[in-house]
Amino acid sequence: MKQRMLGANGFEVSEVGLGCWQLGADWGAALAEETALAILQSAHEQGVTFFDTANVYGAGKSEELIGKFLKMNPSADIRVATKFGRGEVYPDGYTQDSLMSGIDASRKRLGMDCLDLVQLHCIPTEVMRQGAIFDWLRELQAKDVIRHFGASVETVEEGLMCIKEEGLLSLQVIYNLFRQKLTTELLPEAQAKGVGIIVRLPLASGILSGKFSAGTTFAEDDHRNYNRDGQAFNVGETFAGVPFETGLQLVEELKSMMPEGMSMAEAAQRWILDHEAVSTIIPGASKPEQAARNAAISSLPSLPDNLHRELITFYEDKIAQHVRGAY
């Protein structure tokens, strides 16, 4: 597993991290604790050193499971990023006290006196623009309650706004073959400012794995069912905002462009890592073997330059027009 720096003044992370939303079982089939711990173990054994979670994933369950894993593996060199900003404080309950209370609860669940990285969790743009919440984060950093802070954002505008905040270590963004807008403006600016990039949804909710078909169904409580058109939250968080049926057609065309011997899922994630501004990708995993397969992306060769050019053209000509949601 190769390592990269998360931000100019941050710490090393594995190129492939682990997204831990599933561990909280907020959607889809619930994971047994034994399975969740096995996923964390499998990722760790494959060299993954970065876990991404949030205080609202399973109402704290994801953090609790990570905390239990860390207690069981005290020598594990794992950095944990969590988030604050959704749940009961959204959209207008942001105070210094609510931030401190949320972070204290995360520290307790994770079993950490000082959190490695706290990210604002897609909070309203206006709250970020006002800036007070960043001052509060800097105060917590000065008190050694958190080591670093960052922001998970939905749009290029939000990302560029956050980059201007002194001390911001990282941005978490949606970036994949279906959402390439970030390539030309946000990624170069982040790199120039020494801000790390954490990429969520590298497979666009799984559709870029190439394993879905028109007959694929999802559980009633799976966001890929109930949020297809943004009924619950930003549609960009589900299939990157591309309508499911359209996405299936686009994936079929993309498959024919992939290098020989490389699966659609492998190539899609390798494409992201080929951008040097990216620090880490955080695919999720519902099985230990899936976590191992994801980790193996780090050892794959870069895609050819001509394929990168072709994928940009394909996005501009065939994908961009279908992307919905704040972007």
mmCIF file of C-alpha atoms in Angstrom:
data_model
loop_
_atom_site.group_PDB
_atom_site.id
_atom_site.type_symbol
_atom_site.label_atom_id
_atom_site.label_comp_id
_atom_site.label_asym_id
_atom_site.label_seq_id
_atom_site.Cartn_x
_atom_site.Cartn_y
_atom_site.Cartn_z
ATOM 1 C CA MET A 1 0.000 0.000 0.000
ATOM 2 C CA LYS A 2 1.441 3.335 -1.035
ATOM 3 C CA GLN A 3 1.179 6.328 1.269
ATOM 4 C CA ARG A 4 0.519 9.983 0.488
ATOM 5 C CA MET A 5 0.520 13.148 2.567
ATOM 6 C CA LEU A 6 -2.845 14.509 3.616
ATOM 7 C CA GLY A 7 -2.192 18.210 3.263
ATOM 8 C CA ALA A 8 1.132 20.001 3.385
ATOM 9 C CA ASN A 9 1.077 20.125 7.202
ATOM 10 C CA GLY A 10 -0.832 16.925 7.902
ATOM 11 C CA PHE A 11 0.080 13.282 8.112
ATOM 12 C CA GLU A 12 0.580 10.253 5.884
ATOM 13 C CA VAL A 13 -2.444 8.232 4.821
ATOM 14 C CA SER A 14 -2.828 5.131 2.709
ATOM 15 C CA GLU A 15 -3.795 5.881 -0.899
ATOM 16 C CA VAL A 16 -6.851 3.741 -0.308
ATOM 17 C CA GLY A 17 -8.665 4.347 2.949
ATOM 18 C CA LEU A 18 -11.915 2.882 4.230
ATOM 19 C CA GLY A 19 -15.238 4.660 4.222
ATOM 20 C CA CYS A 20 -17.207 3.512 7.280
ATOM 21 C CA TRP A 21 -20.748 4.706 6.605
ATOM 22 C CA GLN A 22 -21.917 1.106 6.143
ATOM 23 C CA LEU A 23 -20.671 0.098 9.577
ATOM 24 C CA GLY A 24 -23.393 2.244 11.072
ATOM 25 C CA ALA A 25 -26.058 0.422 9.029
ATOM 26 C CA ASP A 26 -27.950 3.618 8.204
ATOM 27 C CA TRP A 27 -29.031 2.063 4.927
ATOM 28 C CA GLY A 28 -29.177 -1.362 3.329
ATOM 29 C CA ALA A 29 -28.596 -4.581 5.222
ATOM 30 C CA ALA A 30 -27.343 -4.185 8.785
ATOM 31 C CA LEU A 31 -23.841 -5.475 9.451
ATOM 32 C CA ALA A 32 -23.204 -7.763 12.384
ATOM 33 C CA GLU A 33 -20.540 -6.466 14.756
ATOM 34 C CA GLU A 34 -18.354 -9.462 13.929
ATOM 35 C CA THR A 35 -18.531 -8.621 10.213
ATOM 36 C CA ALA A 36 -17.830 -4.949 10.790
ATOM 37 C CA LEU A 37 -14.724 -5.710 12.860
ATOM 38 C CA ALA A 38 -13.592 -8.231 10.227
ATOM 39 C CA ILE A 39 -13.869 -5.520 7.550
ATOM 40 C CA LEU A 40 -11.722 -3.166 9.621
ATOM 41 C CA GLN A 41 -9.219 -5.959 10.244
ATOM 42 C CA SER A 42 -9.048 -6.915 6.567
ATOM 43 C CA ALA A 43 -8.448 -3.316 5.529
ATOM 44 C CA HIS A 44 -5.745 -2.910 8.161
ATOM 45 C CA GLU A 45 -3.999 -6.120 7.103
ATOM 46 C CA GLN A 46 -3.861 -4.817 3.528
ATOM 47 C CA GLY A 47 -2.116 -1.639 4.623
ATOM 48 C CA VAL A 48 -5.072 0.712 5.004
ATOM 49 C CA THR A 49 -4.149 3.355 7.590
ATOM 50 C CA PHE A 50 -7.072 5.768 7.213
ATOM 51 C CA PHE A 51 -10.661 5.236 8.365
ATOM 52 C CA ASP A 52 -13.356 7.821 7.625
ATOM 53 C CA THR A 53 -16.515 7.967 9.749
ATOM 54 C CA ALA A 54 -19.015 10.468 11.198
ATOM 55 C CA ASN A 55 -20.884 10.965 14.438
ATOM 56 C CA VAL A 56 -24.223 10.372 12.690
ATOM 57 C CA TYR A 57 -23.334 7.067 11.020
ATOM 58 C CA GLY A 58 -25.669 4.725 12.854
ATOM 59 C CA ALA A 59 -26.121 7.374 15.575
ATOM 60 C CA GLY A 60 -22.522 6.782 16.646
ATOM 61 C CA LYS A 61 -22.355 3.042 15.972
ATOM 62 C CA SER A 62 -19.668 3.391 13.294
ATOM 63 C CA GLU A 63 -17.431 5.354 15.658
ATOM 64 C CA GLU A 64 -18.043 2.851 18.439
ATOM 65 C CA LEU A 65 -16.986 -0.061 16.217
ATOM 66 C CA ILE A 66 -13.834 1.735 15.132
ATOM 67 C CA GLY A 67 -13.108 2.547 18.776
ATOM 68 C CA LYS A 68 -13.518 -1.118 19.681
ATOM 69 C CA PHE A 69 -11.200 -2.161 16.845
ATOM 70 C CA LEU A 70 -8.536 0.316 17.960
ATOM 71 C CA LYS A 71 -8.778 -0.934 21.538
ATOM 72 C CA MET A 72 -8.349 -4.511 20.291
ATOM 73 C CA ASN A 73 -5.365 -3.427 18.158
ATOM 74 C CA PRO A 74 -3.509 -0.833 20.244
ATOM 75 C CA SER A 75 -0.406 -0.973 18.036
ATOM 76 C CA ALA A 76 -2.327 -0.364 14.805
ATOM 77 C CA ASP A 77 -1.081 2.762 13.016
ATOM 78 C CA ILE A 78 -4.513 4.062 12.048
ATOM 79 C CA ARG A 79 -5.622 7.643 11.528
ATOM 80 C CA VAL A 80 -9.330 8.277 12.006
ATOM 81 C CA ALA A 81 -11.272 11.117 10.434
ATOM 82 C CA THR A 82 -14.737 11.812 11.791
ATOM 83 C CA LYS A 83 -17.312 14.501 11.044
ATOM 84 C CA PHE A 84 -19.647 16.952 12.762
ATOM 85 C CA GLY A 85 -22.525 18.912 11.325
ATOM 86 C CA ARG A 86 -25.457 16.701 10.435
ATOM 87 C CA GLY A 87 -28.136 15.207 12.608
ATOM 88 C CA GLU A 88 -29.874 17.340 15.207
ATOM 89 C CA VAL A 89 -27.696 20.437 14.626
ATOM 90 C CA TYR A 90 -28.587 20.649 10.928
ATOM 91 C CA PRO A 91 -29.416 23.151 9.468
ATOM 92 C CA ASP A 92 -29.296 25.941 12.068
ATOM 93 C CA GLY A 93 -28.134 24.528 15.388
ATOM 94 C CA TYR A 94 -24.442 25.357 15.060
ATOM 95 C CA THR A 95 -23.023 26.807 18.263
ATOM 96 C CA GLN A 96 -19.663 26.509 19.953
ATOM 97 C CA ASP A 97 -21.286 24.408 22.668
ATOM 98 C CA SER A 98 -22.950 22.019 20.196
ATOM 99 C CA LEU A 99 -19.630 21.570 18.395
ATOM 100 C CA MET A 100 -17.792 20.825 21.650
ATOM 101 C CA SER A 101 -20.519 18.448 22.781
ATOM 102 C CA GLY A 102 -20.451 16.592 19.468
ATOM 103 C CA ILE A 103 -16.680 16.273 19.469
ATOM 104 C CA ASP A 104 -16.613 15.112 23.094
ATOM 105 C CA ALA A 105 -19.094 12.364 22.212
ATOM 106 C CA SER A 106 -16.954 11.292 19.257
ATOM 107 C CA ARG A 107 -13.827 11.202 21.425
ATOM 108 C CA LYS A 108 -15.597 8.951 23.895
ATOM 109 C CA ARG A 109 -16.908 6.551 21.237
ATOM 110 C CA LEU A 110 -13.559 6.366 19.464
ATOM 111 C CA GLY A 111 -11.582 6.121 22.700
ATOM 112 C CA MET A 112 -9.325 9.014 21.675
ATOM 113 C CA ASP A 113 -8.325 12.000 23.810
ATOM 114 C CA CYS A 114 -7.386 14.005 20.726
ATOM 115 C CA LEU A 115 -9.110 13.388 17.387
ATOM 116 C CA ASP A 116 -6.855 13.115 14.318
ATOM 117 C CA LEU A 117 -9.188 14.987 11.973
ATOM 118 C CA VAL A 118 -12.629 16.537 12.398
ATOM 119 C CA GLN A 119 -14.467 17.477 9.218
ATOM 120 C CA LEU A 120 -17.493 19.718 8.881
ATOM 121 C CA HIS A 121 -20.159 17.414 7.468
ATOM 122 C CA CYS A 122 -21.720 19.144 4.454
ATOM 123 C CA ILE A 123 -23.025 21.992 6.561
ATOM 124 C CA PRO A 124 -24.984 24.868 4.965
ATOM 125 C CA THR A 125 -22.910 27.115 2.699
ATOM 126 C CA GLU A 126 -23.918 30.224 4.628
ATOM 127 C CA VAL A 127 -22.644 28.787 7.915
ATOM 128 C CA MET A 128 -19.267 28.182 6.283
ATOM 129 C CA ARG A 129 -19.303 31.650 4.753
ATOM 130 C CA GLN A 130 -19.900 33.293 8.149
ATOM 131 C CA GLY A 131 -16.724 31.608 9.374
ATOM 132 C CA ALA A 132 -17.319 31.427 13.133
ATOM 133 C CA ILE A 133 -17.358 27.625 13.107
ATOM 134 C CA PHE A 134 -13.788 27.596 11.774
ATOM 135 C CA ASP A 135 -12.711 29.862 14.644
ATOM 136 C CA TRP A 136 -14.228 27.359 17.072
ATOM 137 C CA LEU A 137 -12.320 24.529 15.395
ATOM 138 C CA ARG A 138 -9.064 26.471 15.656
ATOM 139 C CA GLU A 139 -9.718 26.971 19.389
ATOM 140 C CA LEU A 140 -10.213 23.220 19.850
ATOM 141 C CA GLN A 141 -7.017 22.591 17.928
ATOM 142 C CA ALA A 142 -5.117 24.968 20.198
ATOM 143 C CA LYS A 143 -6.467 23.053 23.211
ATOM 144 C CA ASP A 144 -5.301 19.682 21.739
ATOM 145 C CA VAL A 145 -8.871 18.421 21.493
ATOM 146 C CA ILE A 146 -8.408 17.916 17.746
ATOM 147 C CA ARG A 147 -5.166 17.717 15.747
ATOM 148 C CA HIS A 148 -6.565 18.912 12.433
ATOM 149 C CA PHE A 149 -9.794 20.082 10.840
ATOM 150 C CA GLY A 150 -11.248 19.912 7.360
ATOM 151 C CA ALA A 151 -14.562 20.057 5.541
ATOM 152 C CA SER A 152 -16.705 17.666 3.562
ATOM 153 C CA VAL A 153 -18.336 19.722 0.805
ATOM 154 C CA GLU A 154 -20.853 19.336 -2.007
ATOM 155 C CA THR A 155 -19.761 22.004 -4.497
ATOM 156 C CA VAL A 156 -16.696 23.580 -6.061
ATOM 157 C CA GLU A 157 -17.832 26.933 -4.622
ATOM 158 C CA GLU A 158 -17.851 25.536 -1.087
ATOM 159 C CA GLY A 159 -14.458 23.937 -1.587
ATOM 160 C CA LEU A 160 -12.859 27.147 -2.820
ATOM 161 C CA MET A 161 -14.424 29.018 0.107
ATOM 162 C CA CYS A 162 -13.074 26.564 2.692
ATOM 163 C CA ILE A 163 -9.579 26.539 1.205
ATOM 164 C CA LYS A 164 -9.236 30.173 2.244
ATOM 165 C CA GLU A 165 -9.660 29.263 5.924
ATOM 166 C CA GLU A 166 -6.382 29.337 7.849
ATOM 167 C CA GLY A 167 -5.349 25.914 9.068
ATOM 168 C CA LEU A 168 -7.760 23.870 6.943
ATOM 169 C CA LEU A 169 -6.041 20.526 6.354
ATOM 170 C CA SER A 170 -8.370 18.765 3.947
ATOM 171 C CA LEU A 171 -11.457 18.739 1.778
ATOM 172 C CA GLN A 172 -13.640 15.704 1.299
ATOM 173 C CA VAL A 173 -15.308 15.706 -2.113
ATOM 174 C CA ILE A 174 -17.312 13.582 -4.530
ATOM 175 C CA TYR A 175 -14.967 12.891 -7.423
ATOM 176 C CA ASN A 176 -15.256 10.081 -9.940
ATOM 177 C CA LEU A 177 -15.683 9.367 -13.648
ATOM 178 C CA PHE A 178 -19.241 10.706 -13.439
ATOM 179 C CA ARG A 179 -18.176 13.926 -11.651
ATOM 180 C CA GLN A 180 -15.048 15.399 -13.210
ATOM 181 C CA LYS A 181 -15.774 19.116 -12.794
ATOM 182 C CA LEU A 182 -13.338 19.360 -9.881
ATOM 183 C CA THR A 183 -10.345 18.494 -12.106
ATOM 184 C CA THR A 184 -9.809 21.900 -13.641
ATOM 185 C CA GLU A 185 -10.304 24.311 -10.753
ATOM 186 C CA LEU A 186 -10.715 22.873 -7.265
ATOM 187 C CA LEU A 187 -8.013 20.200 -7.351
ATOM 188 C CA PRO A 188 -5.233 22.505 -8.642
ATOM 189 C CA GLU A 189 -6.201 25.215 -6.134
ATOM 190 C CA ALA A 190 -6.218 22.745 -3.246
ATOM 191 C CA GLN A 191 -2.828 21.422 -4.272
ATOM 192 C CA ALA A 192 -1.408 24.940 -4.531
ATOM 193 C CA LYS A 193 -2.696 25.756 -1.030
ATOM 194 C CA GLY A 194 -1.405 22.502 0.488
ATOM 195 C CA VAL A 195 -4.906 21.185 1.217
ATOM 196 C CA GLY A 196 -5.387 17.422 1.042
ATOM 197 C CA ILE A 197 -8.191 15.851 -0.977
ATOM 198 C CA ILE A 198 -10.216 12.925 0.390
ATOM 199 C CA VAL A 199 -12.439 11.371 -2.275
ATOM 200 C CA ARG A 200 -15.739 9.820 -1.242
ATOM 201 C CA LEU A 201 -17.999 7.803 -3.559
ATOM 202 C CA PRO A 202 -15.188 6.795 -5.941
ATOM 203 C CA LEU A 203 -17.556 4.255 -7.530
ATOM 204 C CA ALA A 204 -20.605 6.557 -7.521
ATOM 205 C CA SER A 205 -22.615 4.438 -5.055
ATOM 206 C CA GLY A 206 -21.412 1.270 -6.759
ATOM 207 C CA ILE A 207 -22.662 1.921 -10.279
ATOM 208 C CA LEU A 208 -19.089 2.381 -11.544
ATOM 209 C CA SER A 209 -18.276 -1.138 -10.380
ATOM 210 C CA GLY A 210 -19.970 -2.291 -13.573
ATOM 211 C CA LYS A 211 -21.932 -4.926 -11.668
ATOM 212 C CA PHE A 212 -25.395 -3.331 -11.737
ATOM 213 C CA SER A 213 -28.044 -3.918 -14.386
ATOM 214 C CA ALA A 214 -31.575 -2.759 -15.151
ATOM 215 C CA GLY A 215 -32.785 -5.637 -12.982
ATOM 216 C CA THR A 216 -30.748 -4.600 -9.926
ATOM 217 C CA THR A 217 -32.919 -3.688 -6.952
ATOM 218 C CA PHE A 218 -32.074 -2.088 -3.638
ATOM 219 C CA ALA A 219 -33.645 -2.383 -0.210
ATOM 220 C CA GLU A 220 -36.363 0.083 0.674
ATOM 221 C CA ASP A 221 -34.122 1.797 3.226
ATOM 222 C CA ASP A 222 -31.119 1.948 0.857
ATOM 223 C CA HIS A 223 -30.358 5.495 -0.325
ATOM 224 C CA ARG A 224 -29.880 4.087 -3.830
ATOM 225 C CA ASN A 225 -33.601 3.431 -3.710
ATOM 226 C CA TYR A 226 -35.086 6.321 -1.739
ATOM 227 C CA ASN A 227 -32.697 9.114 -2.795
ATOM 228 C CA ARG A 228 -32.382 8.505 -6.544
ATOM 229 C CA ASP A 229 -33.815 11.951 -7.274
ATOM 230 C CA GLY A 230 -32.564 13.723 -4.145
ATOM 231 C CA GLN A 231 -35.671 13.172 -2.037
ATOM 232 C CA ALA A 232 -33.664 12.889 1.216
ATOM 233 C CA PHE A 233 -30.364 14.736 0.621
ATOM 234 C CA ASN A 234 -28.175 16.041 -2.193
ATOM 235 C CA VAL A 235 -28.771 13.771 -5.174
ATOM 236 C CA GLY A 236 -25.049 13.942 -5.907
ATOM 237 C CA GLU A 237 -24.491 11.546 -3.015
ATOM 238 C CA THR A 238 -26.426 8.855 -4.911
ATOM 239 C CA PHE A 239 -25.000 7.607 -8.233
ATOM 240 C CA ALA A 240 -23.118 10.952 -8.393
ATOM 241 C CA GLY A 241 -26.379 12.597 -9.433
ATOM 242 C CA VAL A 242 -26.688 10.702 -12.717
ATOM 243 C CA PRO A 243 -30.083 9.009 -13.228
ATOM 244 C CA PHE A 244 -29.658 5.271 -12.590
ATOM 245 C CA GLU A 245 -30.866 4.072 -15.991
ATOM 246 C CA THR A 246 -28.685 6.620 -17.797
ATOM 247 C CA GLY A 247 -25.734 5.659 -15.626
ATOM 248 C CA LEU A 248 -26.085 2.006 -16.603
ATOM 249 C CA GLN A 249 -25.889 2.929 -20.289
ATOM 250 C CA LEU A 250 -22.852 5.137 -19.720
ATOM 251 C CA VAL A 251 -21.067 2.416 -17.756
ATOM 252 C CA GLU A 252 -21.549 -0.038 -20.615
ATOM 253 C CA GLU A 253 -19.763 2.399 -22.918
ATOM 254 C CA LEU A 254 -17.029 3.015 -20.361
ATOM 255 C CA LYS A 255 -16.378 -0.714 -19.990
ATOM 256 C CA SER A 256 -15.222 -0.905 -23.592
ATOM 257 C CA MET A 257 -12.615 1.790 -22.872
ATOM 258 C CA MET A 258 -10.994 0.111 -19.871
ATOM 259 C CA PRO A 259 -7.483 -1.386 -20.133
ATOM 260 C CA GLU A 260 -7.244 -5.099 -20.766
ATOM 261 C CA GLY A 261 -6.992 -7.070 -17.550
ATOM 262 C CA MET A 262 -8.407 -4.261 -15.403
ATOM 263 C CA SER A 263 -11.988 -4.358 -14.166
ATOM 264 C CA MET A 264 -14.327 -1.391 -14.381
ATOM 265 C CA ALA A 265 -14.120 -0.874 -10.613
ATOM 266 C CA GLU A 266 -10.327 -1.045 -10.616
ATOM 267 C CA ALA A 267 -9.933 1.385 -13.506
ATOM 268 C CA ALA A 268 -12.469 3.831 -12.070
ATOM 269 C CA GLN A 269 -10.599 4.042 -8.770
ATOM 270 C CA ARG A 270 -7.167 4.037 -10.414
ATOM 271 C CA TRP A 271 -8.307 7.012 -12.507
ATOM 272 C CA ILE A 272 -8.854 9.019 -9.314
ATOM 273 C CA LEU A 273 -5.498 8.082 -7.797
ATOM 274 C CA ASP A 274 -3.750 9.130 -11.002
ATOM 275 C CA HIS A 275 -4.507 12.739 -10.016
ATOM 276 C CA GLU A 276 -1.651 13.830 -7.782
ATOM 277 C CA ALA A 277 -3.812 16.354 -5.910
ATOM 278 C CA VAL A 278 -5.767 13.431 -4.441
ATOM 279 C CA SER A 279 -4.516 12.200 -1.066
ATOM 280 C CA THR A 280 -6.753 9.163 -0.583
ATOM 281 C CA ILE A 281 -9.950 7.507 -1.767
ATOM 282 C CA ILE A 282 -12.386 6.063 0.764
ATOM 283 C CA PRO A 283 -14.492 3.312 -0.819
ATOM 284 C CA GLY A 284 -16.801 1.476 1.538
ATOM 285 C CA ALA A 285 -16.933 -2.274 2.028
ATOM 286 C CA SER A 286 -19.696 -4.588 3.197
ATOM 287 C CA LYS A 287 -17.454 -7.671 3.302
ATOM 288 C CA PRO A 288 -13.848 -8.259 4.396
ATOM 289 C CA GLU A 289 -12.853 -9.478 0.931
ATOM 290 C CA GLN A 290 -14.243 -6.310 -0.610
ATOM 291 C CA ALA A 291 -12.032 -4.219 1.651
ATOM 292 C CA ALA A 292 -9.046 -6.277 0.494
ATOM 293 C CA ARG A 293 -9.944 -5.805 -3.187
ATOM 294 C CA ASN A 294 -10.265 -2.078 -2.717
ATOM 295 C CA ALA A 295 -6.868 -1.868 -1.033
ATOM 296 C CA ALA A 296 -5.245 -3.595 -4.009
ATOM 297 C CA ILE A 297 -6.027 -0.564 -6.220
ATOM 298 C CA SER A 298 -2.917 1.115 -4.827
ATOM 299 C CA SER A 299 -0.647 -1.446 -6.519
ATOM 300 C CA LEU A 300 -2.197 -1.099 -9.995
ATOM 301 C CA PRO A 301 -0.355 0.799 -12.742
ATOM 302 C CA SER A 302 -1.539 4.244 -13.783
ATOM 303 C CA LEU A 303 -3.911 4.492 -16.713
ATOM 304 C CA PRO A 304 -2.336 5.525 -20.054
ATOM 305 C CA ASP A 305 -2.282 9.243 -20.834
ATOM 306 C CA ASN A 306 -4.328 8.760 -23.988
ATOM 307 C CA LEU A 307 -7.054 7.009 -21.963
ATOM 308 C CA HIS A 308 -7.143 9.918 -19.529
ATOM 309 C CA ARG A 309 -7.725 12.261 -22.456
ATOM 310 C CA GLU A 310 -10.448 10.004 -23.844
ATOM 311 C CA LEU A 311 -12.205 9.868 -20.474
ATOM 312 C CA ILE A 312 -12.240 13.665 -20.236
ATOM 313 C CA THR A 313 -13.812 13.885 -23.689
ATOM 314 C CA PHE A 314 -16.331 11.175 -22.822
ATOM 315 C CA TYR A 315 -17.330 13.079 -19.693
ATOM 316 C CA GLU A 316 -17.718 16.366 -21.533
ATOM 317 C CA ASP A 317 -19.660 14.881 -24.443
ATOM 318 C CA LYS A 318 -21.825 12.247 -22.763
ATOM 319 C CA ILE A 319 -21.884 12.532 -18.964
ATOM 320 C CA ALA A 320 -21.808 16.173 -17.833
ATOM 321 C CA GLN A 321 -25.255 16.958 -19.236
ATOM 322 C CA HIS A 322 -26.822 14.298 -16.993
ATOM 323 C CA VAL A 323 -25.230 15.292 -13.664
ATOM 324 C CA ARG A 324 -27.800 16.683 -11.228
ATOM 325 C CA GLY A 325 -27.572 18.265 -7.802
ATOM 326 C CA ALA A 326 -25.337 20.891 -6.209
ATOM 327 C CA TYR A 327 -21.975 20.576 -7.904
#
